[in-house]
mmCIF file of C-alpha atoms in Angstrom:
data_model
loop_
_atom_site.group_PDB
_atom_site.id
_atom_site.type_symbol
_atom_site.label_atom_id
_atom_site.label_comp_id
_atom_site.label_asym_id
_atom_site.label_seq_id
_atom_site.Cartn_x
_atom_site.Cartn_y
_atom_site.Cartn_z
ATOM 1 C CA UNK A 26 97.281 24.742 -4.153
ATOM 2 C CA UNK A 27 96.919 22.347 -7.146
ATOM 3 C CA UNK A 28 96.822 23.816 -10.834
ATOM 4 C CA UNK A 29 93.463 22.864 -10.903
ATOM 5 C CA UNK A 30 92.305 25.077 -8.076
ATOM 6 C CA UNK A 31 94.270 27.780 -8.935
ATOM 7 C CA UNK A 32 92.019 29.108 -11.879
ATOM 8 C CA UNK A 33 88.885 28.710 -9.773
ATOM 9 C CA UNK A 34 90.896 30.672 -6.908
ATOM 10 C CA UNK A 35 91.818 33.215 -9.293
ATOM 11 C CA UNK A 36 88.458 33.967 -10.901
ATOM 12 C CA UNK A 37 86.938 34.005 -7.366
ATOM 13 C CA UNK A 38 89.115 36.949 -6.373
ATOM 14 C CA UNK A 39 88.438 38.962 -9.562
ATOM 15 C CA UNK A 40 84.619 38.432 -9.044
ATOM 16 C CA UNK A 41 85.354 39.719 -5.728
ATOM 17 C CA UNK A 42 87.087 42.818 -6.749
ATOM 18 C CA UNK A 43 84.355 43.709 -9.552
ATOM 19 C CA UNK A 44 81.469 43.208 -6.783
ATOM 20 C CA UNK A 45 83.633 45.655 -4.552
ATOM 21 C CA UNK A 46 84.645 48.076 -7.144
ATOM 22 C CA UNK A 47 81.834 47.964 -9.814
ATOM 23 C CA UNK A 48 80.761 45.901 -12.719
ATOM 24 C CA UNK A 49 82.357 46.248 -16.231
ATOM 25 C CA UNK A 50 81.247 46.336 -19.518
ATOM 26 C CA UNK A 51 78.931 49.072 -18.974
ATOM 27 C CA UNK A 52 78.494 52.943 -18.619
ATOM 28 C CA UNK A 53 78.891 54.445 -15.070
ATOM 29 C CA UNK A 54 78.877 58.148 -14.406
ATOM 30 C CA UNK A 55 81.960 59.906 -13.236
ATOM 31 C CA UNK A 56 81.449 63.314 -11.920
ATOM 32 C CA UNK A 57 79.374 66.061 -12.964
ATOM 33 C CA UNK A 58 80.261 67.957 -16.427
ATOM 34 C CA UNK A 59 80.876 71.574 -14.635
ATOM 35 C CA UNK A 60 83.975 69.723 -13.076
ATOM 36 C CA UNK A 61 85.886 70.038 -16.275
ATOM 37 C CA UNK A 62 85.906 73.580 -17.443
ATOM 38 C CA UNK A 63 87.041 74.130 -21.336
ATOM 39 C CA UNK A 64 90.558 73.826 -21.635
ATOM 40 C CA UNK A 65 90.500 72.273 -18.132
ATOM 41 C CA UNK A 66 91.875 69.088 -16.761
ATOM 42 C CA UNK A 67 90.700 67.034 -13.719
ATOM 43 C CA UNK A 68 92.113 63.912 -11.826
ATOM 44 C CA UNK A 69 89.429 61.323 -11.117
ATOM 45 C CA UNK A 70 88.800 57.996 -9.395
ATOM 46 C CA UNK A 71 86.477 55.481 -10.879
ATOM 47 C CA UNK A 72 86.142 51.696 -10.651
ATOM 48 C CA UNK A 73 89.232 51.796 -8.411
ATOM 49 C CA UNK A 74 91.357 53.104 -10.852
ATOM 50 C CA UNK A 75 92.889 56.818 -11.801
ATOM 51 C CA UNK A 76 91.848 58.712 -14.705
ATOM 52 C CA UNK A 77 92.192 62.112 -16.444
ATOM 53 C CA UNK A 78 89.404 63.723 -17.696
ATOM 54 C CA UNK A 79 90.637 66.808 -19.967
ATOM 55 C CA UNK A 80 88.351 69.066 -22.141
ATOM 56 C CA UNK A 81 89.511 70.888 -25.556
ATOM 57 C CA UNK A 82 88.494 74.723 -25.846
ATOM 58 C CA UNK A 83 85.456 73.855 -28.102
ATOM 59 C CA UNK A 84 84.124 71.890 -25.300
ATOM 60 C CA UNK A 85 85.077 68.221 -26.582
ATOM 61 C CA UNK A 86 85.736 65.955 -23.683
ATOM 62 C CA UNK A 87 88.396 63.190 -23.179
ATOM 63 C CA UNK A 88 89.153 60.366 -20.665
ATOM 64 C CA UNK A 89 92.509 58.672 -20.357
ATOM 65 C CA UNK A 90 94.132 56.377 -17.842
ATOM 66 C CA UNK A 91 96.074 58.684 -15.460
ATOM 67 C CA UNK A 92 99.265 56.852 -16.560
ATOM 68 C CA UNK A 93 101.978 58.039 -18.864
ATOM 69 C CA UNK A 94 102.950 55.371 -21.484
ATOM 70 C CA UNK A 95 106.835 55.732 -20.678
ATOM 71 C CA UNK A 96 107.331 55.620 -16.985
ATOM 72 C CA UNK A 97 104.029 55.462 -15.612
ATOM 73 C CA UNK A 98 103.907 59.014 -14.325
ATOM 74 C CA UNK A 99 100.659 60.911 -13.812
ATOM 75 C CA UNK A 100 99.367 62.585 -16.626
ATOM 76 C CA UNK A 101 97.119 64.444 -14.601
ATOM 77 C CA UNK A 102 100.536 66.566 -13.284
ATOM 78 C CA UNK A 103 101.199 67.102 -17.113
ATOM 79 C CA UNK A 104 100.235 70.283 -19.540
ATOM 80 C CA UNK A 105 96.782 70.762 -21.219
ATOM 81 C CA UNK A 106 97.848 71.257 -24.919
ATOM 82 C CA UNK A 107 94.629 71.821 -26.771
ATOM 83 C CA UNK A 108 93.818 68.367 -28.376
ATOM 84 C CA UNK A 109 96.409 66.571 -26.213
ATOM 85 C CA UNK A 110 98.418 66.192 -22.707
ATOM 86 C CA UNK A 111 102.053 66.478 -22.082
ATOM 87 C CA UNK A 112 103.736 64.498 -19.409
ATOM 88 C CA UNK A 113 105.583 66.586 -16.824
ATOM 89 C CA UNK A 114 108.153 64.052 -16.077
ATOM 90 C CA UNK A 115 109.716 63.792 -19.812
ATOM 91 C CA UNK A 116 107.396 65.786 -22.092
ATOM 92 C CA UNK A 117 105.406 62.777 -23.914
ATOM 93 C CA UNK A 118 102.469 63.822 -25.322
ATOM 94 C CA UNK A 119 99.596 61.701 -25.670
ATOM 95 C CA UNK A 120 96.047 62.498 -27.340
ATOM 96 C CA UNK A 121 92.584 62.290 -26.489
ATOM 97 C CA UNK A 122 92.239 58.657 -28.260
ATOM 98 C CA UNK A 123 95.461 57.517 -25.992
ATOM 99 C CA UNK A 124 97.681 57.663 -28.695
ATOM 100 C CA UNK A 125 101.428 59.155 -28.220
ATOM 101 C CA UNK A 126 101.701 61.949 -30.822
ATOM 102 C CA UNK A 127 105.346 63.004 -29.620
ATOM 103 C CA UNK A 128 108.270 62.174 -27.617
ATOM 104 C CA UNK A 129 110.439 65.475 -27.439
ATOM 105 C CA UNK A 130 113.345 63.700 -26.105
ATOM 106 C CA UNK A 131 113.868 61.700 -28.975
ATOM 107 C CA UNK A 132 111.916 62.666 -31.965
ATOM 108 C CA UNK A 133 110.945 59.297 -33.885
ATOM 109 C CA UNK A 134 110.980 57.265 -31.011
ATOM 110 C CA UNK A 135 108.822 54.181 -31.595
ATOM 111 C CA UNK A 136 106.391 54.981 -28.919
ATOM 112 C CA UNK A 137 104.944 57.824 -31.610
ATOM 113 C CA UNK A 138 102.054 56.474 -33.188
ATOM 114 C CA UNK A 139 100.876 53.917 -30.862
ATOM 115 C CA UNK A 140 97.367 53.752 -28.870
ATOM 116 C CA UNK A 141 99.227 52.795 -25.251
ATOM 117 C CA UNK A 142 97.123 54.728 -22.755
ATOM 118 C CA UNK A 143 93.502 53.169 -22.120
ATOM 119 C CA UNK A 144 90.887 56.105 -23.551
ATOM 120 C CA UNK A 145 87.172 55.185 -22.468
ATOM 121 C CA UNK A 146 84.065 56.478 -24.597
ATOM 122 C CA UNK A 147 82.498 59.131 -22.712
ATOM 123 C CA UNK A 148 79.017 60.938 -23.232
ATOM 124 C CA UNK A 149 77.446 63.949 -21.405
ATOM 125 C CA UNK A 150 73.715 64.064 -20.477
ATOM 126 C CA UNK A 151 71.734 65.871 -17.665
ATOM 127 C CA UNK A 152 75.202 67.855 -16.439
ATOM 128 C CA UNK A 153 77.083 64.647 -15.773
ATOM 129 C CA UNK A 154 79.698 62.440 -17.760
ATOM 130 C CA UNK A 155 79.322 59.055 -18.433
ATOM 131 C CA UNK A 156 82.178 56.885 -19.237
ATOM 132 C CA UNK A 157 82.203 53.065 -21.086
ATOM 133 C CA UNK A 158 84.713 50.549 -18.513
ATOM 134 C CA UNK A 159 85.155 47.820 -20.732
ATOM 135 C CA UNK A 160 87.277 44.764 -20.160
ATOM 136 C CA UNK A 161 89.743 43.155 -22.428
ATOM 137 C CA UNK A 162 86.984 41.134 -24.178
ATOM 138 C CA UNK A 163 84.467 43.893 -24.408
ATOM 139 C CA UNK A 164 86.827 46.972 -25.501
ATOM 140 C CA UNK A 165 83.739 48.624 -27.559
ATOM 141 C CA UNK A 166 81.035 50.404 -25.973
ATOM 142 C CA UNK A 167 77.648 48.559 -25.206
ATOM 143 C CA UNK A 168 74.400 50.117 -26.398
ATOM 144 C CA UNK A 169 73.239 53.068 -23.946
ATOM 145 C CA UNK A 170 69.661 54.015 -23.657
ATOM 146 C CA UNK A 171 69.547 57.145 -21.482
ATOM 147 C CA UNK A 172 66.727 57.467 -18.882
ATOM 148 C CA UNK A 173 63.585 59.323 -20.396
ATOM 149 C CA UNK A 174 63.644 62.221 -17.464
ATOM 150 C CA UNK A 175 66.821 63.400 -18.631
ATOM 151 C CA UNK A 176 65.998 63.407 -22.240
ATOM 152 C CA UNK A 177 62.295 64.049 -22.667
ATOM 153 C CA UNK A 178 61.959 68.200 -23.295
ATOM 154 C CA UNK A 179 58.699 68.347 -21.253
ATOM 155 C CA UNK A 180 60.753 67.238 -18.054
ATOM 156 C CA UNK A 181 62.874 69.677 -16.216
ATOM 157 C CA UNK A 182 65.630 68.468 -14.055
ATOM 158 C CA UNK A 183 68.143 69.399 -11.167
ATOM 159 C CA UNK A 184 71.459 67.405 -10.828
ATOM 160 C CA UNK A 185 72.470 66.867 -7.343
ATOM 161 C CA UNK A 186 76.343 65.029 -6.843
ATOM 162 C CA UNK A 187 77.579 64.107 -3.682
ATOM 163 C CA UNK A 188 80.562 61.990 -2.607
ATOM 164 C CA UNK A 189 80.100 59.401 0.507
ATOM 165 C CA UNK A 190 82.627 57.024 2.407
ATOM 166 C CA UNK A 191 80.238 53.985 1.633
ATOM 167 C CA UNK A 192 80.528 51.292 -0.985
ATOM 168 C CA UNK A 193 78.690 51.696 -4.142
ATOM 169 C CA UNK A 194 76.483 48.667 -3.228
ATOM 170 C CA UNK A 195 75.161 50.121 -0.331
ATOM 171 C CA UNK A 196 74.425 53.332 -2.026
ATOM 172 C CA UNK A 197 72.107 51.612 -4.716
ATOM 173 C CA UNK A 198 70.717 49.364 -1.803
ATOM 174 C CA UNK A 199 69.807 52.447 -0.260
ATOM 175 C CA UNK A 200 67.703 53.168 -3.304
ATOM 176 C CA UNK A 201 65.858 49.787 -3.411
ATOM 177 C CA UNK A 202 64.708 49.927 -0.019
ATOM 178 C CA UNK A 203 61.339 52.302 0.046
ATOM 179 C CA UNK A 204 60.483 51.437 3.519
ATOM 180 C CA UNK A 205 63.542 53.379 4.752
ATOM 181 C CA UNK A 206 61.764 56.755 3.791
ATOM 182 C CA UNK A 207 59.239 56.216 6.282
ATOM 183 C CA UNK A 208 61.584 56.131 9.535
ATOM 184 C CA UNK A 209 64.763 57.853 8.307
ATOM 185 C CA UNK A 210 63.217 60.509 6.451
ATOM 186 C CA UNK A 211 59.816 60.721 8.666
ATOM 187 C CA UNK A 212 60.512 64.577 9.629
ATOM 188 C CA UNK A 213 61.251 65.634 6.175
ATOM 189 C CA UNK A 214 58.667 67.846 3.881
ATOM 190 C CA UNK A 215 57.562 65.166 1.689
ATOM 191 C CA UNK A 216 58.012 61.671 3.492
ATOM 192 C CA UNK A 217 55.765 61.938 6.553
ATOM 193 C CA UNK A 218 52.802 60.379 5.615
ATOM 194 C CA UNK A 219 51.515 56.889 4.933
ATOM 195 C CA UNK A 220 51.489 53.733 7.178
ATOM 196 C CA UNK A 221 54.602 52.175 9.163
ATOM 197 C CA UNK A 222 54.196 49.039 7.753
ATOM 198 C CA UNK A 223 53.813 47.591 4.338
ATOM 199 C CA UNK A 224 54.356 44.360 2.046
ATOM 200 C CA UNK A 225 56.205 44.549 -0.990
ATOM 201 C CA UNK A 226 56.788 42.695 -4.647
ATOM 202 C CA UNK A 227 58.928 42.468 -7.276
ATOM 203 C CA UNK A 228 57.686 43.220 -10.703
ATOM 204 C CA UNK A 229 59.214 42.289 -13.412
ATOM 205 C CA UNK A 230 60.159 44.573 -16.416
ATOM 206 C CA UNK A 231 61.953 44.197 -20.094
ATOM 207 C CA UNK A 232 64.812 46.663 -18.444
ATOM 208 C CA UNK A 233 64.829 45.919 -14.918
ATOM 209 C CA UNK A 234 62.481 45.425 -12.290
ATOM 210 C CA UNK A 235 60.051 47.420 -9.657
ATOM 211 C CA UNK A 236 59.961 46.824 -6.236
ATOM 212 C CA UNK A 237 56.790 48.385 -4.979
ATOM 213 C CA UNK A 238 54.360 48.373 -1.946
ATOM 214 C CA UNK A 239 51.344 46.366 -2.463
ATOM 215 C CA UNK A 240 48.969 48.336 -0.327
ATOM 216 C CA UNK A 241 49.881 51.544 -0.742
ATOM 217 C CA UNK A 242 50.524 54.131 -3.838
ATOM 218 C CA UNK A 243 50.945 57.847 -4.232
ATOM 219 C CA UNK A 244 51.418 58.761 -0.562
ATOM 220 C CA UNK A 245 55.393 58.085 0.499
ATOM 221 C CA UNK A 246 58.481 56.453 -1.158
ATOM 222 C CA UNK A 247 56.197 53.624 -2.101
ATOM 223 C CA UNK A 248 57.797 52.386 -5.305
ATOM 224 C CA UNK A 249 61.373 52.335 -6.925
ATOM 225 C CA UNK A 250 62.459 50.895 -10.562
ATOM 226 C CA UNK A 251 65.717 49.430 -11.037
ATOM 227 C CA UNK A 252 66.779 49.805 -15.003
ATOM 228 C CA UNK A 253 69.783 48.505 -16.616
ATOM 229 C CA UNK A 254 69.920 50.188 -20.308
ATOM 230 C CA UNK A 255 73.671 50.018 -20.664
ATOM 231 C CA UNK A 256 74.089 51.983 -17.514
ATOM 232 C CA UNK A 257 72.340 51.081 -14.183
ATOM 233 C CA UNK A 258 70.137 53.728 -12.796
ATOM 234 C CA UNK A 259 66.848 53.636 -10.684
ATOM 235 C CA UNK A 260 63.507 55.806 -11.001
ATOM 236 C CA UNK A 261 61.079 56.766 -7.943
ATOM 237 C CA UNK A 262 58.229 58.971 -7.560
ATOM 238 C CA UNK A 263 57.458 61.011 -4.321
ATOM 239 C CA UNK A 264 54.277 62.787 -3.907
ATOM 240 C CA UNK A 265 54.584 66.556 -3.298
ATOM 241 C CA UNK A 266 51.821 69.098 -2.066
ATOM 242 C CA UNK A 267 50.424 71.972 -3.748
ATOM 243 C CA UNK A 268 52.463 74.559 -2.051
ATOM 244 C CA UNK A 269 55.473 72.793 -4.000
ATOM 245 C CA UNK A 270 54.155 74.471 -7.249
ATOM 246 C CA UNK A 271 52.949 72.849 -10.667
ATOM 247 C CA UNK A 272 54.296 69.536 -11.740
ATOM 248 C CA UNK A 273 52.763 67.057 -9.943
ATOM 249 C CA UNK A 274 54.843 64.217 -8.199
ATOM 250 C CA UNK A 275 58.732 64.791 -7.714
ATOM 251 C CA UNK A 276 60.952 62.057 -9.247
ATOM 252 C CA UNK A 277 64.507 61.409 -8.835
ATOM 253 C CA UNK A 278 66.875 59.444 -11.223
ATOM 254 C CA UNK A 279 69.700 58.082 -9.390
ATOM 255 C CA UNK A 280 72.863 56.762 -10.549
ATOM 256 C CA UNK A 281 76.142 55.698 -8.287
ATOM 257 C CA UNK A 282 79.763 55.734 -9.326
ATOM 258 C CA UNK A 283 81.710 53.204 -7.416
ATOM 259 C CA UNK A 284 84.818 55.317 -6.676
ATOM 260 C CA UNK A 285 86.956 52.708 -5.097
ATOM 261 C CA UNK A 286 85.814 49.703 -2.792
ATOM 262 C CA UNK A 287 84.397 52.351 0.074
ATOM 263 C CA UNK A 288 83.661 55.443 -1.422
ATOM 264 C CA UNK A 289 80.777 56.332 -3.983
ATOM 265 C CA UNK A 290 79.728 59.228 -6.152
ATOM 266 C CA UNK A 291 75.977 60.089 -5.884
ATOM 267 C CA UNK A 292 74.085 61.429 -8.603
ATOM 268 C CA UNK A 293 70.602 62.296 -8.115
ATOM 269 C CA UNK A 294 68.651 64.102 -10.955
ATOM 270 C CA UNK A 295 65.446 65.849 -9.269
ATOM 271 C CA UNK A 296 62.830 66.277 -11.800
ATOM 272 C CA UNK A 297 59.300 67.178 -12.624
ATOM 273 C CA UNK A 298 57.129 66.927 -15.494
ATOM 274 C CA UNK A 299 56.857 71.016 -16.583
ATOM 275 C CA UNK A 300 57.132 72.868 -19.708
ATOM 276 C CA UNK A 301 56.424 76.829 -20.397
ATOM 277 C CA UNK A 302 56.084 79.257 -17.200
ATOM 278 C CA UNK A 303 55.558 76.147 -15.236
ATOM 279 C CA UNK A 304 58.909 75.054 -15.590
ATOM 280 C CA UNK A 305 59.970 78.790 -14.384
ATOM 281 C CA UNK A 306 57.718 78.570 -11.683
ATOM 282 C CA UNK A 307 59.343 75.004 -10.481
ATOM 283 C CA UNK A 308 62.917 75.917 -11.106
ATOM 284 C CA UNK A 309 62.277 79.156 -8.830
ATOM 285 C CA UNK A 310 60.636 77.188 -5.947
ATOM 286 C CA UNK A 311 63.113 74.727 -6.009
ATOM 287 C CA UNK A 312 66.086 77.055 -5.906
ATOM 288 C CA UNK A 313 64.494 79.285 -3.228
ATOM 289 C CA UNK A 314 62.757 76.759 -0.958
ATOM 290 C CA UNK A 315 63.013 73.171 -1.959
ATOM 291 C CA UNK A 316 66.705 72.689 -2.647
ATOM 292 C CA UNK A 317 67.734 73.090 0.904
ATOM 293 C CA UNK A 318 65.077 70.449 2.129
ATOM 294 C CA UNK A 319 66.396 67.885 -0.295
ATOM 295 C CA UNK A 320 69.994 68.115 0.686
ATOM 296 C CA UNK A 321 68.572 67.855 4.420
ATOM 297 C CA UNK A 322 67.270 64.317 3.390
ATOM 298 C CA UNK A 323 70.536 63.690 1.335
ATOM 299 C CA UNK A 324 72.255 64.350 4.717
ATOM 300 C CA UNK A 325 70.318 61.770 6.423
ATOM 301 C CA UNK A 326 70.974 59.092 4.015
ATOM 302 C CA UNK A 327 74.699 59.730 4.047
ATOM 303 C CA UNK A 328 74.989 59.986 7.873
ATOM 304 C CA UNK A 329 73.011 56.553 8.237
ATOM 305 C CA UNK A 330 75.013 54.736 5.340
ATOM 306 C CA UNK A 331 78.712 56.511 6.390
ATOM 307 C CA UNK A 332 78.298 55.210 9.961
ATOM 308 C CA UNK A 333 77.582 51.575 8.729
ATOM 309 C CA UNK A 334 80.557 49.199 8.776
ATOM 310 C CA UNK A 335 81.571 47.828 5.334
ATOM 311 C CA UNK A 336 81.240 44.525 6.082
ATOM 312 C CA UNK A 337 77.555 45.111 7.164
ATOM 313 C CA UNK A 338 75.998 42.871 4.716
ATOM 314 C CA UNK A 339 77.758 39.907 6.040
ATOM 315 C CA UNK A 340 76.036 39.977 9.493
ATOM 316 C CA UNK A 341 72.373 40.607 8.635
ATOM 317 C CA UNK A 342 68.790 39.196 9.369
ATOM 318 C CA UNK A 343 66.533 40.174 6.486
ATOM 319 C CA UNK A 344 63.277 39.916 6.095
ATOM 320 C CA UNK A 345 60.275 40.590 3.662
ATOM 321 C CA UNK A 346 60.731 44.527 3.020
ATOM 322 C CA UNK A 347 64.545 43.477 1.513
ATOM 323 C CA UNK A 348 63.346 41.654 -1.650
ATOM 324 C CA UNK A 349 64.517 44.049 -3.559
ATOM 325 C CA UNK A 350 67.937 44.091 -2.169
ATOM 326 C CA UNK A 351 68.585 40.782 -2.341
ATOM 327 C CA UNK A 352 67.300 40.612 -6.091
ATOM 328 C CA UNK A 353 69.910 43.439 -6.464
ATOM 329 C CA UNK A 354 72.762 41.785 -4.829
ATOM 330 C CA UNK A 355 72.158 38.264 -6.661
ATOM 331 C CA UNK A 356 71.930 40.354 -9.943
ATOM 332 C CA UNK A 357 75.360 42.217 -9.254
ATOM 333 C CA UNK A 358 76.637 39.050 -7.817
ATOM 334 C CA UNK A 359 76.139 36.824 -10.861
ATOM 335 C CA UNK A 360 77.273 39.305 -13.200
ATOM 336 C CA UNK A 361 80.470 40.003 -11.352
ATOM 337 C CA UNK A 362 81.166 36.379 -11.562
ATOM 338 C CA UNK A 363 80.304 35.750 -15.339
ATOM 339 C CA UNK A 364 82.526 38.799 -16.177
ATOM 340 C CA UNK A 365 85.632 37.232 -14.185
ATOM 341 C CA UNK A 366 84.858 33.579 -15.471
ATOM 342 C CA UNK A 367 84.928 35.100 -19.030
ATOM 343 C CA UNK A 368 88.255 36.843 -18.714
ATOM 344 C CA UNK A 369 89.708 33.825 -16.816
ATOM 345 C CA UNK A 370 88.721 31.319 -19.503
ATOM 346 C CA UNK A 371 90.435 33.721 -22.148
ATOM 347 C CA UNK A 372 93.552 34.199 -19.974
ATOM 348 C CA UNK A 373 93.050 37.735 -19.130
ATOM 349 C CA UNK A 374 92.844 37.162 -15.198
#
């Protein structure tokens, strides 16, 4: 291997890693907020790396790389000290910014006062924790515009969270594939209607694109919108019968956390546009009747995706219904290659 080919090879390997474990320089969901109680800590894995979430008694949340700057021990095995964490191994204390605040074994040690642990910015929305994962060239968080259904006071949403043994790309692609609803979910309470044939188109937007049927609307899972607003998310709508109560169509905002190459955290906010007494009716119906049915649909997706080989996308024969998936793959691959090339050129590969 010559020196001229080494950078290209290194860039390609880095791009493959980003494509497998998640794109950088954007926000990703991590876990539901309820996973970290006030005064609590939780070890999590995201984008192929281990992290520690800890929450102060007043509710403020912090995220740290799960690695003590002294000897690399797991901070998640340590003690919660209110506004900082003490490593169990030698007692080194690290605050929420990743700064070493004390080295009990050697007060005045040169480690004290240095920011030595990665501490991604975090935000909480709709019951979920989002974190910004930047690279060496983009440490400051990008702009984040949250999905409207999660911030609109006239919309009520329930967060559904699950972990699947499937690459994150497949979980996102499943959402960009409306036609599977007519087949995989045909026996569900909402997706048994409509034609089993369709034609699709891609319609560009200023934040992503719609992938939609050209010959059917408002009958089944007929469209989905991919949105890239600092965090990647999808929006879709499923028609609901009058028996499901007020609020019109049932919407889903979906986000996927790349846990590692072969595992994903799946976030679905199920929402309806309801206020006042209608909101109470919707929430009652959801909890007592509809939620169980929705979990049944999710289990169908999980069963299908987990049964697929991890290299399923290397031996496919695609057709017109897969335009949305093809567009998504090209977008993700191009972004992974761009990020890898920039890091390699700057000597950070």
